[in-house]
């Protein structure tokens, strides 16, 4: 009886070599060619033509963005009177960055002074029926000050807790139309530079021109003037599918994306940015105040609740240039994929075909060397 352990160890020392069998199975032959064509199409079409697998990539460029907004508007506000707004007033922060805010509407509460006054009835924690509802020293939740302990009349129909804070409390009446309606005609100049350090290559989105008036007169248009880096606010909002009037009333956030996809095997002039716009959020506002004092040294402030459009500028880019290393790697990967076609067809032929047993017997054969014979002399 043969020992199974000895068979195992002896079989471990066996050597297997490939045996090529030519089969006249047309179905498997067609499957083999189809798989090979699919792999070749993937390697040549997707990897090399579309993804440019023969290029070395730099997807982390150094980026700088400078913005400048231009425009003037006049508002007619009862509390503030007629007021002229220029870039120093309606752009926050004033220095050009990749995130900035443009004022389009506002609520003004002028001449506030620190003292005691009724809380606004729109604040739930400020409503009261008696002094017991207004515990002294407690801040009004989502309110404007500290409770004094008294319940007072705000108007004929509402009683609220008296507070210590900036009085009178903030005005809550939102204008029916944007006060800075002219903001839709303001223009935004964007200067963007990308530097692909791996290839020592840099580009800017501004044209090199000797005409100083070019940037003052041009306007960006995706079809007719894609090289002009001056954008009209109205056009940017329209590109997101929104209207300026609706967004300017209560504010919002707009995303401006700049994409650089540079093929450095082409002339440098072919490396140009692409701009896209998207609506990030609706309703955006914040508060700011201006402080001053009268001749009697009484300190005042004018509180402004500013509604407007926040612009978030993001820059993305990559550059590619021919290199033998990624090309060799992708060619080697493609050759390995082509070898997988034979593996798949072998599985079909040896295990799924109706004549699989016959093909297995032809493919796998055990070869033993002949035993030496001893010639016996007569």
CSV table of C-alpha atoms in Angstrom, one decimal:
chain,number,residue,atom,x,y,z
A,1,UNK,CA,0.0,0.0,0.0
A,2,UNK,CA,1.4,3.4,-1.0
A,3,UNK,CA,2.1,5.9,1.7
A,4,UNK,CA,0.0,9.1,1.1
A,5,UNK,CA,2.6,11.3,2.7
A,6,UNK,CA,5.4,10.0,0.5
A,7,UNK,CA,3.1,10.6,-2.6
A,8,UNK,CA,2.6,14.1,-1.4
A,9,UNK,CA,6.3,14.9,-0.9
A,10,UNK,CA,7.2,13.2,-4.2
A,11,UNK,CA,4.5,15.1,-6.0
A,12,UNK,CA,5.8,18.3,-4.6
A,13,UNK,CA,9.0,17.7,-6.5
A,14,UNK,CA,7.2,17.2,-9.8
A,15,UNK,CA,7.8,19.7,-12.5
A,16,UNK,CA,4.9,21.0,-14.7
A,17,UNK,CA,5.5,22.4,-18.2
A,18,UNK,CA,3.0,23.9,-20.6
A,19,UNK,CA,1.5,21.9,-23.3
A,20,UNK,CA,-0.1,23.8,-26.3
A,21,UNK,CA,-3.1,22.1,-27.8
A,22,UNK,CA,-4.7,23.5,-31.0
A,23,UNK,CA,-8.5,23.1,-30.7
A,24,UNK,CA,-11.0,23.6,-33.5
A,25,UNK,CA,-13.7,25.0,-31.2
A,26,UNK,CA,-15.0,28.1,-33.0
A,27,UNK,CA,-17.1,29.4,-30.0
A,28,UNK,CA,-14.1,29.5,-27.7
A,29,UNK,CA,-11.9,31.0,-30.6
A,30,UNK,CA,-14.4,33.8,-31.1
A,31,UNK,CA,-14.6,34.4,-27.3
A,32,UNK,CA,-10.8,34.6,-27.2
A,33,UNK,CA,-10.6,37.2,-30.0
A,34,UNK,CA,-13.4,39.3,-28.5
A,35,UNK,CA,-11.7,39.4,-25.1
A,36,UNK,CA,-8.4,40.4,-26.8
A,37,UNK,CA,-10.2,43.1,-28.8
A,38,UNK,CA,-11.8,44.5,-25.7
A,39,UNK,CA,-8.5,44.6,-23.8
A,40,UNK,CA,-6.8,46.3,-26.8
A,41,UNK,CA,-9.6,48.8,-27.0
A,42,UNK,CA,-9.3,49.6,-23.3
A,43,UNK,CA,-5.5,50.0,-23.5
A,44,UNK,CA,-5.3,52.0,-26.7
A,45,UNK,CA,-8.6,54.0,-26.4
A,46,UNK,CA,-9.0,54.6,-22.7
A,47,UNK,CA,-5.5,54.4,-21.2
A,48,UNK,CA,-3.5,56.0,-24.0
A,49,UNK,CA,-5.9,58.2,-26.0
A,50,UNK,CA,-8.2,59.5,-23.3
A,51,UNK,CA,-6.2,59.2,-20.1
A,52,UNK,CA,-2.9,59.8,-21.9
A,53,UNK,CA,-1.1,57.0,-20.1
A,54,UNK,CA,2.1,57.8,-21.9
A,55,UNK,CA,2.5,61.0,-19.9
A,56,UNK,CA,4.0,61.8,-16.5
A,57,UNK,CA,1.5,63.9,-14.5
A,58,UNK,CA,1.7,66.8,-12.1
A,59,UNK,CA,-1.7,67.2,-10.3
A,60,UNK,CA,-0.5,69.6,-7.5
A,61,UNK,CA,0.3,73.0,-9.0
A,62,UNK,CA,1.2,76.1,-7.0
A,63,UNK,CA,-1.7,78.5,-7.3
A,64,UNK,CA,-2.3,82.2,-6.7
A,65,UNK,CA,-5.6,84.1,-7.1
A,66,UNK,CA,-6.1,87.9,-7.1
A,67,UNK,CA,-9.6,89.4,-7.4
A,68,UNK,CA,-10.8,93.0,-8.0
A,69,UNK,CA,-14.4,94.1,-8.0
A,70,UNK,CA,-15.6,97.3,-9.7
A,71,UNK,CA,-18.9,99.2,-9.5
A,72,UNK,CA,-20.8,102.0,-7.8
A,73,UNK,CA,-24.4,102.0,-6.4
A,74,UNK,CA,-26.6,104.5,-4.5
A,75,UNK,CA,-29.1,103.5,-1.8
A,76,UNK,CA,-32.0,105.4,-0.5
A,77,UNK,CA,-32.6,104.2,3.1
A,78,UNK,CA,-34.8,106.0,5.5
A,79,UNK,CA,-32.6,105.4,8.5
A,80,UNK,CA,-29.3,106.3,6.7
A,81,UNK,CA,-30.5,108.6,4.0
A,82,UNK,CA,-29.0,108.6,0.6
A,83,UNK,CA,-25.7,106.8,0.5
A,84,UNK,CA,-23.1,106.1,-2.1
A,85,UNK,CA,-21.6,102.6,-2.1
A,86,UNK,CA,-18.2,101.8,-3.8
A,87,UNK,CA,-15.9,98.9,-3.7
A,88,UNK,CA,-14.6,99.8,-0.2
A,89,UNK,CA,-18.1,99.6,1.2
A,90,UNK,CA,-19.7,96.5,-0.4
A,91,UNK,CA,-16.8,94.1,-0.7
A,92,UNK,CA,-15.8,92.1,2.4
A,93,UNK,CA,-12.8,91.6,2.9
A,94,UNK,CA,-11.5,94.6,0.9
A,95,UNK,CA,-8.3,92.9,-0.3
A,96,UNK,CA,-8.6,90.5,-3.2
A,97,UNK,CA,-8.7,86.9,-2.2
A,98,UNK,CA,-10.3,83.6,-3.4
A,99,UNK,CA,-13.2,84.1,-1.0
A,100,UNK,CA,-15.1,87.4,-0.8
A,101,UNK,CA,-18.6,88.8,-0.1
A,102,UNK,CA,-20.6,91.4,-2.2
A,103,UNK,CA,-23.4,93.3,-0.4
A,104,UNK,CA,-26.7,93.3,-2.2
A,105,UNK,CA,-29.2,94.1,0.5
A,106,UNK,CA,-29.2,95.3,4.1
A,107,UNK,CA,-31.2,96.2,7.2
A,108,UNK,CA,-30.0,99.3,9.1
A,109,UNK,CA,-30.5,100.0,12.8
A,110,UNK,CA,-28.9,103.4,13.4
A,111,UNK,CA,-28.0,105.3,16.5
A,112,UNK,CA,-27.9,102.4,19.0
A,113,UNK,CA,-26.8,103.2,22.5
A,114,UNK,CA,-26.1,100.9,25.4
A,115,UNK,CA,-29.1,101.0,27.8
A,116,UNK,CA,-32.4,99.4,28.7
A,117,UNK,CA,-35.2,98.7,26.2
A,118,UNK,CA,-37.9,96.1,25.4
A,119,UNK,CA,-36.7,92.9,23.6
A,120,UNK,CA,-38.1,92.4,20.1
A,121,UNK,CA,-41.3,90.3,20.0
A,122,UNK,CA,-39.9,88.0,17.3
A,123,UNK,CA,-37.6,86.5,20.0
A,124,UNK,CA,-39.5,83.6,21.7
A,125,UNK,CA,-37.5,83.8,24.9
A,126,UNK,CA,-38.2,87.5,25.2
A,127,UNK,CA,-42.0,87.3,25.4
A,128,UNK,CA,-43.6,87.7,28.9
A,129,UNK,CA,-46.8,88.1,30.8
A,130,UNK,CA,-45.3,89.3,34.0
A,131,UNK,CA,-42.0,90.1,35.8
A,132,UNK,CA,-41.7,86.5,36.9
A,133,UNK,CA,-41.1,85.5,33.2
A,134,UNK,CA,-38.1,87.8,33.1
A,135,UNK,CA,-35.4,86.6,35.6
A,136,UNK,CA,-32.9,89.3,36.1
A,137,UNK,CA,-29.4,88.6,34.9
A,138,UNK,CA,-30.3,85.9,32.4
A,139,UNK,CA,-29.4,86.4,28.7
A,140,UNK,CA,-32.2,86.2,26.2
A,141,UNK,CA,-31.7,83.1,24.2
A,142,UNK,CA,-31.1,84.1,20.5
A,143,UNK,CA,-31.9,87.7,21.7
A,144,UNK,CA,-30.2,91.0,22.0
A,145,UNK,CA,-29.2,91.5,25.6
A,146,UNK,CA,-29.5,90.6,29.4
A,147,UNK,CA,-32.9,90.5,31.2
A,148,UNK,CA,-33.4,93.2,33.8
A,149,UNK,CA,-36.3,91.5,35.6
A,150,UNK,CA,-39.1,93.7,34.2
A,151,UNK,CA,-41.8,92.8,31.8
A,152,UNK,CA,-42.7,95.9,29.7
A,153,UNK,CA,-44.8,96.8,26.7
A,154,UNK,CA,-43.1,96.7,23.3
A,155,UNK,CA,-46.3,97.9,21.5
A,156,UNK,CA,-50.0,97.7,21.9
A,157,UNK,CA,-50.2,94.0,21.2
A,158,UNK,CA,-46.9,92.7,22.6
A,159,UNK,CA,-45.2,92.6,26.0
A,160,UNK,CA,-41.5,91.6,26.2
A,161,UNK,CA,-38.8,91.4,28.8
A,162,UNK,CA,-36.8,94.6,29.3
A,163,UNK,CA,-33.1,94.0,28.4
A,164,UNK,CA,-29.8,95.7,28.9
A,165,UNK,CA,-28.1,95.9,25.5
A,166,UNK,CA,-27.8,98.1,22.4
A,167,UNK,CA,-31.0,100.0,22.1
A,168,UNK,CA,-33.3,100.2,20.2
A,169,UNK,CA,-33.0,96.5,19.4
A,170,UNK,CA,-32.2,95.4,15.8
A,171,UNK,CA,-34.7,96.2,13.1
A,172,UNK,CA,-36.2,93.0,11.6
A,173,UNK,CA,-37.9,94.4,8.5
A,174,UNK,CA,-36.3,93.0,5.3
A,175,UNK,CA,-36.6,95.3,2.2
A,176,UNK,CA,-38.9,93.9,-0.5
A,177,UNK,CA,-36.3,94.5,-3.2
A,178,UNK,CA,-32.5,94.4,-3.1
A,179,UNK,CA,-31.2,97.9,-2.1
A,180,UNK,CA,-28.0,97.5,-4.1
A,181,UNK,CA,-29.7,96.3,-7.3
A,182,UNK,CA,-26.9,97.8,-9.4
A,183,UNK,CA,-24.6,95.1,-8.0
A,184,UNK,CA,-25.7,92.8,-10.9
A,185,UNK,CA,-23.7,95.1,-13.2
A,186,UNK,CA,-20.6,95.0,-11.1
A,187,UNK,CA,-17.6,93.4,-12.7
A,188,UNK,CA,-15.1,90.9,-11.2
A,189,UNK,CA,-11.5,90.7,-12.4
A,190,UNK,CA,-9.8,87.4,-11.7
A,191,UNK,CA,-6.0,87.0,-12.1
A,192,UNK,CA,-5.0,83.4,-11.7
A,193,UNK,CA,-1.5,81.9,-12.0
A,194,UNK,CA,-0.7,78.2,-11.9
A,195,UNK,CA,2.9,76.8,-11.6
A,196,UNK,CA,3.6,73.1,-12.3
A,197,UNK,CA,6.9,72.8,-10.5
A,198,UNK,CA,7.6,69.3,-11.8
A,199,UNK,CA,7.9,70.6,-15.3
A,200,UNK,CA,9.0,74.1,-14.5
A,201,UNK,CA,6.0,75.5,-16.4
A,202,UNK,CA,3.6,78.3,-15.4
A,203,UNK,CA,0.6,79.9,-17.0
A,204,UNK,CA,-1.8,82.8,-16.2
A,205,UNK,CA,-5.3,83.4,-17.3
A,206,UNK,CA,-4.7,87.0,-18.4
A,207,UNK,CA,-3.7,87.7,-22.0
A,208,UNK,CA,-0.4,89.5,-22.6
A,209,UNK,CA,-1.4,92.7,-24.3
A,210,UNK,CA,0.0,96.2,-24.8
A,211,UNK,CA,-3.5,97.7,-24.8
A,212,UNK,CA,-4.1,99.0,-21.2
A,213,UNK,CA,-7.8,99.5,-21.9
A,214,UNK,CA,-8.4,95.8,-23.0
A,215,UNK,CA,-9.4,94.6,-19.5
A,216,UNK,CA,-11.7,97.6,-19.0
A,217,UNK,CA,-13.8,96.8,-22.0
A,218,UNK,CA,-13.8,93.0,-22.4
A,219,UNK,CA,-16.3,90.7,-20.7
A,220,UNK,CA,-16.1,87.0,-20.3
A,221,UNK,CA,-18.2,84.9,-22.7
A,222,UNK,CA,-17.7,81.1,-22.8
A,223,UNK,CA,-18.2,81.0,-26.6
A,224,UNK,CA,-17.1,84.4,-28.0
A,225,UNK,CA,-14.6,85.7,-25.5
A,226,UNK,CA,-13.3,82.8,-23.3
A,227,UNK,CA,-9.9,84.5,-22.7
A,228,UNK,CA,-11.3,87.6,-20.9
A,229,UNK,CA,-10.9,87.3,-17.1
A,230,UNK,CA,-13.5,90.0,-16.4
A,231,UNK,CA,-16.9,88.6,-15.3
A,232,UNK,CA,-20.2,90.4,-14.8
A,233,UNK,CA,-22.0,89.4,-11.6
A,234,UNK,CA,-25.3,89.0,-13.4
A,235,UNK,CA,-23.8,86.5,-15.9
A,236,UNK,CA,-22.1,84.5,-13.2
A,237,UNK,CA,-25.4,84.0,-11.3
A,238,UNK,CA,-27.2,83.2,-14.5
A,239,UNK,CA,-24.7,80.5,-15.2
A,240,UNK,CA,-25.8,78.7,-12.0
A,241,UNK,CA,-29.5,78.7,-13.1
A,242,UNK,CA,-30.6,81.4,-10.6
A,243,UNK,CA,-31.7,85.0,-11.1
A,244,UNK,CA,-29.9,87.9,-9.5
A,245,UNK,CA,-33.1,89.4,-8.0
A,246,UNK,CA,-34.0,86.3,-6.1
A,247,UNK,CA,-30.5,85.6,-4.8
A,248,UNK,CA,-29.7,89.2,-4.0
A,249,UNK,CA,-32.7,89.7,-1.7
A,250,UNK,CA,-31.6,87.3,1.1
A,251,UNK,CA,-28.1,86.4,-0.2
A,252,UNK,CA,-26.4,83.2,-1.2
A,253,UNK,CA,-23.1,81.5,-2.1
A,254,UNK,CA,-21.7,80.9,-5.5
A,255,UNK,CA,-18.8,78.6,-6.4
A,256,UNK,CA,-16.5,79.5,-9.2
A,257,UNK,CA,-14.2,76.7,-10.3
A,258,UNK,CA,-11.2,77.2,-12.5
A,259,UNK,CA,-9.8,74.0,-14.2
A,260,UNK,CA,-6.4,73.8,-15.9
A,261,UNK,CA,-5.8,70.6,-17.9
A,262,UNK,CA,-2.5,71.2,-19.7
A,263,UNK,CA,-1.0,68.8,-22.3
A,264,UNK,CA,2.7,70.0,-22.4
A,265,UNK,CA,3.3,67.9,-25.5
A,266,UNK,CA,1.2,70.7,-27.2
A,267,UNK,CA,2.2,74.4,-27.6
A,268,UNK,CA,1.9,76.4,-24.4
A,269,UNK,CA,-0.9,78.5,-25.9
A,270,UNK,CA,-3.1,75.5,-25.8
A,271,UNK,CA,-3.0,75.4,-22.0
A,272,UNK,CA,-6.1,77.5,-21.1
A,273,UNK,CA,-8.4,77.6,-18.1
A,274,UNK,CA,-12.0,76.5,-18.1
A,275,UNK,CA,-14.6,78.3,-15.8
A,276,UNK,CA,-17.7,76.7,-14.3
A,277,UNK,CA,-20.2,78.2,-11.8
A,278,UNK,CA,-22.5,76.5,-9.3
A,279,UNK,CA,-24.9,77.5,-6.6
A,280,UNK,CA,-23.6,76.4,-3.2
A,281,UNK,CA,-26.2,77.8,-0.8
A,282,UNK,CA,-29.2,80.2,-0.5
A,283,UNK,CA,-29.6,82.8,2.2
A,284,UNK,CA,-26.3,84.3,3.4
A,285,UNK,CA,-25.9,87.3,5.8
A,286,UNK,CA,-23.8,88.7,8.6
A,287,UNK,CA,-23.8,91.7,10.9
A,288,UNK,CA,-21.3,94.6,11.2
A,289,UNK,CA,-21.4,97.9,13.0
A,290,UNK,CA,-19.9,101.4,12.8
A,291,UNK,CA,-19.1,103.1,16.1
A,292,UNK,CA,-18.9,106.9,16.8
A,293,UNK,CA,-19.6,109.4,19.5
A,294,UNK,CA,-21.4,112.8,19.7
A,295,UNK,CA,-19.9,116.0,21.1
A,296,UNK,CA,-21.1,115.0,24.6
A,297,UNK,CA,-18.9,111.8,24.4
A,298,UNK,CA,-22.0,109.6,24.1
A,299,UNK,CA,-21.0,106.4,22.3
A,300,UNK,CA,-23.3,105.2,19.5
A,301,UNK,CA,-23.2,102.6,16.8
A,302,UNK,CA,-25.1,101.9,13.6
A,303,UNK,CA,-25.8,98.2,13.2
A,304,UNK,CA,-26.0,96.8,9.6
A,305,UNK,CA,-27.3,93.3,8.8
A,306,UNK,CA,-25.8,92.7,5.4
A,307,UNK,CA,-27.2,90.3,2.9
A,308,UNK,CA,-25.2,89.4,-0.2
A,309,UNK,CA,-23.4,86.9,-2.4
A,310,UNK,CA,-20.4,85.0,-1.2
A,311,UNK,CA,-18.0,83.9,-4.0
A,312,UNK,CA,-15.8,80.9,-3.4
A,313,UNK,CA,-13.1,80.5,-6.0
A,314,UNK,CA,-11.3,77.2,-6.3
A,315,UNK,CA,-8.5,76.3,-8.7
A,316,UNK,CA,-7.7,72.7,-9.9
A,317,UNK,CA,-5.2,71.6,-12.4
A,318,UNK,CA,-2.9,69.0,-13.8
A,319,UNK,CA,-0.3,68.9,-16.5
A,320,UNK,CA,1.1,65.9,-18.4
A,321,UNK,CA,4.2,65.4,-20.5
A,322,UNK,CA,5.5,62.4,-22.4
A,323,UNK,CA,7.7,60.0,-20.4
A,324,UNK,CA,9.0,56.5,-21.2
A,325,UNK,CA,8.4,55.2,-17.7
A,326,UNK,CA,4.6,55.5,-17.5
A,327,UNK,CA,4.3,54.3,-21.1
A,328,UNK,CA,6.3,51.2,-20.4
A,329,UNK,CA,4.3,50.5,-17.2
A,330,UNK,CA,1.0,50.7,-19.1
A,331,UNK,CA,2.2,48.6,-22.0
A,332,UNK,CA,3.3,45.9,-19.5
A,333,UNK,CA,0.0,46.1,-17.8
A,334,UNK,CA,-1.8,45.7,-21.1
A,335,UNK,CA,0.3,42.7,-22.0
A,336,UNK,CA,-0.6,41.1,-18.7
A,337,UNK,CA,-4.3,41.7,-19.4
A,338,UNK,CA,-4.0,40.1,-22.8
A,339,UNK,CA,-2.6,37.0,-21.1
A,340,UNK,CA,-5.7,36.9,-19.0
A,341,UNK,CA,-7.8,36.2,-22.1
A,342,UNK,CA,-6.1,32.8,-22.4
A,343,UNK,CA,-6.9,32.0,-18.8
A,344,UNK,CA,-10.6,32.8,-19.2
A,345,UNK,CA,-10.9,30.8,-22.4
A,346,UNK,CA,-9.1,27.8,-20.7
A,347,UNK,CA,-11.7,27.9,-18.0
A,348,UNK,CA,-14.5,27.8,-20.5
A,349,UNK,CA,-12.9,25.1,-22.6
A,350,UNK,CA,-11.9,22.8,-19.8
A,351,UNK,CA,-14.9,23.2,-17.4
A,352,UNK,CA,-17.9,24.7,-19.2
A,353,UNK,CA,-17.8,23.2,-22.7
A,354,UNK,CA,-19.8,20.1,-23.4
A,355,UNK,CA,-16.6,18.3,-24.4
A,356,UNK,CA,-14.6,19.6,-21.4
A,357,UNK,CA,-13.5,16.1,-20.3
A,358,UNK,CA,-12.0,15.3,-23.7
A,359,UNK,CA,-10.1,18.6,-23.7
A,360,UNK,CA,-8.8,18.1,-20.2
A,361,UNK,CA,-7.5,14.6,-21.2
A,362,UNK,CA,-5.7,16.1,-24.2
A,363,UNK,CA,-4.2,19.1,-22.3
A,364,UNK,CA,-3.0,17.3,-19.2
A,365,UNK,CA,-0.7,14.4,-19.7
A,366,UNK,CA,1.7,12.6,-17.3
A,367,UNK,CA,5.0,11.9,-18.9
A,368,UNK,CA,7.3,9.3,-17.3
A,369,UNK,CA,10.8,8.5,-18.6
A,370,UNK,CA,11.3,4.9,-19.8
A,371,UNK,CA,13.0,2.6,-17.4
A,372,UNK,CA,16.5,1.5,-18.1
A,373,UNK,CA,16.7,-2.2,-19.4
A,374,UNK,CA,19.5,-4.5,-18.6
A,375,UNK,CA,20.7,-6.8,-21.4
A,376,UNK,CA,21.5,-10.3,-20.2
A,377,UNK,CA,24.2,-12.1,-22.1
A,378,UNK,CA,23.1,-15.5,-23.5
